[in-house]
Short mmCIF file of C-alpha atoms in Angstrom, two decimals:
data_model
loop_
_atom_site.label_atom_id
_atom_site.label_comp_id
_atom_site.label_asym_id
_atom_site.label_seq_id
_atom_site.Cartn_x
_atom_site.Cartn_y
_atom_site.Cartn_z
CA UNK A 1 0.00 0.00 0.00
CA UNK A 2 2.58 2.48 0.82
CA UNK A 3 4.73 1.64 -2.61
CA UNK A 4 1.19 2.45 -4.42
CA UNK A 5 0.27 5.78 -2.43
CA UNK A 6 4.28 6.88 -3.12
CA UNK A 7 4.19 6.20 -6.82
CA UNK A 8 0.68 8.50 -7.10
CA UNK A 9 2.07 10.93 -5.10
CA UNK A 10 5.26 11.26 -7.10
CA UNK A 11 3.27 11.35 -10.34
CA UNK A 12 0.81 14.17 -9.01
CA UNK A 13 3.67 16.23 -7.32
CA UNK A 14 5.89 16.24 -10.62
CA UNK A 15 3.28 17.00 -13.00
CA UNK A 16 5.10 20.03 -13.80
CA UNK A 17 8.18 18.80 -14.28
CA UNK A 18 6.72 15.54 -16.06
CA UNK A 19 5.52 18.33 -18.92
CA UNK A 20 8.16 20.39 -19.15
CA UNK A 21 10.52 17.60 -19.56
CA UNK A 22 8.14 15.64 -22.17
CA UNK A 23 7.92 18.75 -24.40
CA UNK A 24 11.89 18.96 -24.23
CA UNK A 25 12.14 15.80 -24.96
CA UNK A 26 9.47 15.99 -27.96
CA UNK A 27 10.97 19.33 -29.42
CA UNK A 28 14.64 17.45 -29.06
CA UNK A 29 14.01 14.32 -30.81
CA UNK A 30 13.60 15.67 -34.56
CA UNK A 31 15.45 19.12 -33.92
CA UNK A 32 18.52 17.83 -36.35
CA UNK A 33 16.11 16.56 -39.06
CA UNK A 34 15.06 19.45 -41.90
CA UNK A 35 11.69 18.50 -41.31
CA UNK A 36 11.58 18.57 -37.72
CA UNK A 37 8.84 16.85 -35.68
CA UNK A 38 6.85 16.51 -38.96
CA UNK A 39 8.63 13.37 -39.25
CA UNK A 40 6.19 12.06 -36.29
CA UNK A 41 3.40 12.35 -38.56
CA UNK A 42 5.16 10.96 -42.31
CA UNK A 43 6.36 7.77 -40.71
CA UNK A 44 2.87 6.80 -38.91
CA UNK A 45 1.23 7.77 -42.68
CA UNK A 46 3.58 5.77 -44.68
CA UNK A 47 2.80 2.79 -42.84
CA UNK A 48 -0.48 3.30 -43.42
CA UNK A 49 -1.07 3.88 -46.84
CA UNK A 50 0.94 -0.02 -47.14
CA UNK A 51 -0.47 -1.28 -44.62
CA UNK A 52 -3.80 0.01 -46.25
CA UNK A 53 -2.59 -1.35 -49.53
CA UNK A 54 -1.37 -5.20 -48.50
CA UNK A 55 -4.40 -6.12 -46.47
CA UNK A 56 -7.01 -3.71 -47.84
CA UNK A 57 -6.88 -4.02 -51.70
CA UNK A 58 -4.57 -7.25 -51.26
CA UNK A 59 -5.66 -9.71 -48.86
CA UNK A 60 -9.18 -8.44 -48.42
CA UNK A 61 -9.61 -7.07 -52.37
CA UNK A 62 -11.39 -4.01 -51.47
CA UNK A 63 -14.51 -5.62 -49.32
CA UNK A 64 -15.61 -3.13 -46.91
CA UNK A 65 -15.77 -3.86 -43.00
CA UNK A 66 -19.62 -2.88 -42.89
CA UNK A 67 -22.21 -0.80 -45.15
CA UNK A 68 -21.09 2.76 -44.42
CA UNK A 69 -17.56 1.49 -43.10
CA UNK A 70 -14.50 1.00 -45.96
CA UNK A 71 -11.47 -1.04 -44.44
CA UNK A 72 -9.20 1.99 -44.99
CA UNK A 73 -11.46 4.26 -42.32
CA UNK A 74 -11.41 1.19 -40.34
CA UNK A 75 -7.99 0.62 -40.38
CA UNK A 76 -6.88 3.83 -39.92
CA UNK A 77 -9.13 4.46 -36.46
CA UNK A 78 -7.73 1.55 -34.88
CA UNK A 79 -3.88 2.29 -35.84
CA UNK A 80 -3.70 5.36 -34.99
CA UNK A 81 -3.72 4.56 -31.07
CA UNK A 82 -1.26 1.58 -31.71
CA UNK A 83 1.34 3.46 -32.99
CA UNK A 84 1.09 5.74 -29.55
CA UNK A 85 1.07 2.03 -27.39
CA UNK A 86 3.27 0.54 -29.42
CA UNK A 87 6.03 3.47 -28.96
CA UNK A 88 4.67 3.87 -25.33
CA UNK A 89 5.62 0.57 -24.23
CA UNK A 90 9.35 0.16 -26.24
CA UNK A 91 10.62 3.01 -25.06
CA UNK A 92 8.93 3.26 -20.90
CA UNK A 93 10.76 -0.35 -20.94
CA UNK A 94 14.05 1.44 -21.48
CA UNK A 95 13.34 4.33 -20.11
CA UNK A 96 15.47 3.92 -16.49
CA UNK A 97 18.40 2.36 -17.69
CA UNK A 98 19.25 5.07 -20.41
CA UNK A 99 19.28 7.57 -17.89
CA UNK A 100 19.86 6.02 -14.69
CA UNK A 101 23.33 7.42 -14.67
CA UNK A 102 22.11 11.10 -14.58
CA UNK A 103 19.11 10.95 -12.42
CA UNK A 104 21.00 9.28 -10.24
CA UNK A 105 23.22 12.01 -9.35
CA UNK A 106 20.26 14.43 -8.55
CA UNK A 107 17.13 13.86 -6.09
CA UNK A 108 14.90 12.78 -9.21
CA UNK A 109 11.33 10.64 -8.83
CA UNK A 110 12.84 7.48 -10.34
CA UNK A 111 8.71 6.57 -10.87
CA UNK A 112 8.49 9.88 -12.84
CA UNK A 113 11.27 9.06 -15.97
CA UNK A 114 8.34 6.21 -17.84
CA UNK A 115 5.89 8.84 -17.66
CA UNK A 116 7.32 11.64 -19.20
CA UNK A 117 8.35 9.67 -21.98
CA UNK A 118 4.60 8.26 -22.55
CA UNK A 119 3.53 11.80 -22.43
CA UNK A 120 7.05 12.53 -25.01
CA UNK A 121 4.94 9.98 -27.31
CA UNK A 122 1.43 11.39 -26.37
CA UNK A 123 1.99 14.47 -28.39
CA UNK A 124 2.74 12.68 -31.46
CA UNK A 125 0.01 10.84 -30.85
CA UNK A 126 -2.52 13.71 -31.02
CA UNK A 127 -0.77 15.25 -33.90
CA UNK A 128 -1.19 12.01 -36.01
CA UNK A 129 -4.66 11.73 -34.55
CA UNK A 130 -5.51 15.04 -35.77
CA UNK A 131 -4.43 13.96 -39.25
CA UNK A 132 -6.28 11.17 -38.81
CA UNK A 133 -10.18 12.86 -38.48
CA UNK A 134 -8.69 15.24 -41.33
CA UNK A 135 -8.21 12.67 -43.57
CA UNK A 136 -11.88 10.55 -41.94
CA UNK A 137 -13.55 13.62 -42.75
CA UNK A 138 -12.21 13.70 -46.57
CA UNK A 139 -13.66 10.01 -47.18
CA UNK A 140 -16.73 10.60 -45.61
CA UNK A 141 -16.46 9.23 -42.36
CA UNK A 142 -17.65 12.24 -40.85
CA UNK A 143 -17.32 12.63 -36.76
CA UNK A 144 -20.43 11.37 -35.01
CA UNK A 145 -21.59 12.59 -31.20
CA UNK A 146 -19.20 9.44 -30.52
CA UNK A 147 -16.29 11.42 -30.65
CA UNK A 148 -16.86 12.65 -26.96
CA UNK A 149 -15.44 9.46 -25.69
CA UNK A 150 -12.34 9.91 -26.88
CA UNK A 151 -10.44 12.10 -24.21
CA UNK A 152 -11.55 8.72 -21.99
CA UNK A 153 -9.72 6.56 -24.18
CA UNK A 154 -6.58 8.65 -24.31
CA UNK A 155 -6.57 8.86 -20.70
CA UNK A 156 -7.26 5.08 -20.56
CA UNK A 157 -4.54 4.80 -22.64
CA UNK A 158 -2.00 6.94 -20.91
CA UNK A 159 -3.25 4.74 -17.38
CA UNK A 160 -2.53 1.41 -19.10
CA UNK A 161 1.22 2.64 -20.69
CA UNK A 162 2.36 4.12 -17.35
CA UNK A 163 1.39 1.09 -15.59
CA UNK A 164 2.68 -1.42 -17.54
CA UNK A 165 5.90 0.91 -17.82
CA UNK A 166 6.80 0.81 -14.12
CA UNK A 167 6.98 -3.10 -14.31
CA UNK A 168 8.67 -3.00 -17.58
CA UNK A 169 11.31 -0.05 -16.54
CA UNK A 170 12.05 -1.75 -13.88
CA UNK A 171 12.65 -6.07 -15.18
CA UNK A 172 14.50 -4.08 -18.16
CA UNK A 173 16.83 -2.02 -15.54
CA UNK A 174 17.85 -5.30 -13.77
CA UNK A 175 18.08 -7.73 -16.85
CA UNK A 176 18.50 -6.25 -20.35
CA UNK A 177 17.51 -9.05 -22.37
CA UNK A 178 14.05 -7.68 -21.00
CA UNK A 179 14.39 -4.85 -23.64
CA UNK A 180 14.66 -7.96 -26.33
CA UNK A 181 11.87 -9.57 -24.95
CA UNK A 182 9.12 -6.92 -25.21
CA UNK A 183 9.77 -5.67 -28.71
CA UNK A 184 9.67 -9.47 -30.27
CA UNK A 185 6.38 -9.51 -28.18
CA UNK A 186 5.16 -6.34 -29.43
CA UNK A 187 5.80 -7.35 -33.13
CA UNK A 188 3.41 -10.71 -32.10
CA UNK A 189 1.03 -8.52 -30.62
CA UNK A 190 0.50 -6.34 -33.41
CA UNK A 191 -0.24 -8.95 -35.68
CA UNK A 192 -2.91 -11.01 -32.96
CA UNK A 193 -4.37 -7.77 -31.99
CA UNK A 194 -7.48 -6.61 -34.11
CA UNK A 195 -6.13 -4.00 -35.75
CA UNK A 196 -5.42 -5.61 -39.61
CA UNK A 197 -7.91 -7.85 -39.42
CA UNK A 198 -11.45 -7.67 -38.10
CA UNK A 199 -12.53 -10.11 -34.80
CA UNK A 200 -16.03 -10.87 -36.56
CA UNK A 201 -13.90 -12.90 -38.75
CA UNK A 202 -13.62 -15.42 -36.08
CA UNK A 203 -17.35 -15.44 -35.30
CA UNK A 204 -18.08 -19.09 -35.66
CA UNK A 205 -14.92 -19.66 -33.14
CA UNK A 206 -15.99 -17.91 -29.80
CA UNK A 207 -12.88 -18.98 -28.14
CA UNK A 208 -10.49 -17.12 -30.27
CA UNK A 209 -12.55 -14.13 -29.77
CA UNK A 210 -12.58 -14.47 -26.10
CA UNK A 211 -8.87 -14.78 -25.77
CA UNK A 212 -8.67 -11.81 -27.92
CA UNK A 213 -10.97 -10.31 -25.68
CA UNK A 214 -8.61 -10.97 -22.94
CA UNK A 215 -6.01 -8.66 -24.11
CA UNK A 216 -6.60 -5.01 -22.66
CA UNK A 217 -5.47 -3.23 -25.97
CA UNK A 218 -8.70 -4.89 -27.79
CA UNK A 219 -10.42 -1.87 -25.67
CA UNK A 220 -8.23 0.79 -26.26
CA UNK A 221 -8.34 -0.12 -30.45
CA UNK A 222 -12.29 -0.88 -30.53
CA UNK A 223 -12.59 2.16 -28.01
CA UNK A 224 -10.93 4.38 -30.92
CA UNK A 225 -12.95 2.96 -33.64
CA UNK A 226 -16.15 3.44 -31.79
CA UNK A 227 -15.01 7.03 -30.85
CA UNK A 228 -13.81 7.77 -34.52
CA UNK A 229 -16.33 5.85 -36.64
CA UNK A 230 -19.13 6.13 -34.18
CA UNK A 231 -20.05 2.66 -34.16
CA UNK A 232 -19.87 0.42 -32.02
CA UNK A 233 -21.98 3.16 -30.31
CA UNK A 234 -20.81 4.79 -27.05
CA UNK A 235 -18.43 1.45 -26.20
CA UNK A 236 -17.60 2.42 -23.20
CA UNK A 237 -20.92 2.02 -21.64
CA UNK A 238 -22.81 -0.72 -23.99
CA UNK A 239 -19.74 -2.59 -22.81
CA UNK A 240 -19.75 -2.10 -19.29
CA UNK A 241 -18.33 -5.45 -18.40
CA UNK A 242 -15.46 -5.37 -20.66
CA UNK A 243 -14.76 -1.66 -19.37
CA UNK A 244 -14.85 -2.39 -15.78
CA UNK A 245 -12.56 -5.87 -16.55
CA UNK A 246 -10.29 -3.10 -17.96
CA UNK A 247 -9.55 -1.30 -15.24
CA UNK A 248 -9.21 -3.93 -13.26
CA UNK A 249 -5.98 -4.79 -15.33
CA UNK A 250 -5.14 -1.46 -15.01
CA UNK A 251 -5.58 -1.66 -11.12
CA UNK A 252 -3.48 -4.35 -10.70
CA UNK A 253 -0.55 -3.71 -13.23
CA UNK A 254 -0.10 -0.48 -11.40
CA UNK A 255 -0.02 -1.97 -7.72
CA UNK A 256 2.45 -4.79 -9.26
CA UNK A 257 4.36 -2.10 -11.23
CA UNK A 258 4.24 0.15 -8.07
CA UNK A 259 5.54 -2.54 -5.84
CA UNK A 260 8.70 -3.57 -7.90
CA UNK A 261 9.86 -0.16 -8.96
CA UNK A 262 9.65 0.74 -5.21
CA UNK A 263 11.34 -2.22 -4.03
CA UNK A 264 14.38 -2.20 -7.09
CA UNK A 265 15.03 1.50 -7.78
CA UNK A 266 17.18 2.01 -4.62
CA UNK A 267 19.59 -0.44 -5.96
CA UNK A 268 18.96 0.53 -9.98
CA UNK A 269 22.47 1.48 -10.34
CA UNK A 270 24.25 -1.69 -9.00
CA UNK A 271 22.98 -2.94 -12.25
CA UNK A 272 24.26 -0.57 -14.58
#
């Protein structure tokens, strides 16, 4: 309990410093390119247009997801948050150990260093989300009264990352092959996780939906699509169960993540 209440209380008391250091960090990480942080948007669109391409007009041959839904609107809803989780969770993993050697020299909120990176990656994510409604709006896919979930899915989001970040920070800090780990099982994930292919596809196999199901970033993507597309309506709430089995991962990723990172981070530079 007391790991749990220091972790929130670190987080709340650096909020400050959690932003000013995240828009650093964003402003620093494209400052030597000519196009600057537009490069955060042309990478995420690039892999969309071929990702739109191979499965879309390849492996699918055009067929649309639903009547008034094309596969490139629904593709492009769903992506657009994994690209923010995906980057989320890769770099909060390595977070600690790439830096341990200058916090540790200062009084710093070890807890802090995952979060300010999420939030580094959180304002890519709203400019490629952004281009994302533009381009929804262009094909038709005009926004719905739906859209007003969608500050609860980022937030959702951001709760999920930051928990799952203080257990990965910290396994990564002590072993490194951690680091390894997580990215092959990121590059699995993406490929299981709803977000090339539909789940209705598997509707005469209820188990493989269910274990889908299982997997907390099913939510986030269908939470997007439903907040984007407008249907499945208001997700949050038709799918009360799923939403409160949700936070309940959340809830206890973040007392496990809270309870390692407080017991490990007093010795995180013995293992540098």
């Amino acid at each position: 309990m007391n790991s749990i209440i220091t972790v929130l209380k670190e987080q709340f008391q650096s909020f400050y410093l959690i932003r000013r250091l995240s828009l650093y960090q964003f402003k620093s990480d494209n400052r030597n390119n000519y196009l600057g942080i537009w490069w955060e948007l042309i990478n995420p669109m690039i892999q969309i247009a071929v990702y739109s391409f191979v499965f879309g007009a390849g492996f699918r041959q055009g067929k649309p997801i639903s009547e008034h839904i094309s596969y490139f609107e629904w593709l492009l809803a769903g992506i657009s948050v994994w690209f923010f989780i995906n980057q989320s969770i890769l770099l909060g993993s390595k977070s600690i150990y790439t830096r341990i050697r200058m916090v540790s020299k200062m009084s710093f909120p070890m807890s802090v260093i995952p979060t300010f990176v999420i939030i580094t990656k959180f304002y890519q994510h709203l400019m490629v989300l952004a281009a994302v409604i533009i381009i929804l709006q262009c094909t038709g896919a005009y926004v719905t009264i739906q859209v007003l979930q969608l500050p609860y899915f980022m937030l959702s989001t951001i709760a999920l990352m930051v928990s799952l970040s203080l257990i990965t920070s910290t396994l990564a800090t002590i072993v490194r092959d951690v680091q390894m780990i997580i990215q092959s099982i990121m590059r699995i994930l993406f490929y299981l996780t709803p977000i090339l292919w539909p789940l209705d596809m598997f509707e005469h196999h209820k188990w493989i939906q269910t274990i889908v199901m299982l997997n907390p970033l099913n939510y986030l993507i269908e939470g997007y699509r439903s907040s984007l597309l407008g249907y499945p309506s208001w997700f949050s709430i038709d799918r009360y169960g799923y939403t409160l089995y949700f936070w309940a991962m959340v809830l206890i990723l973040f007392v496990l993540g809270a309870w390692i990172h407080t017991k490990f981070r007093d010795r995180f530079v013995d293992f540098l």
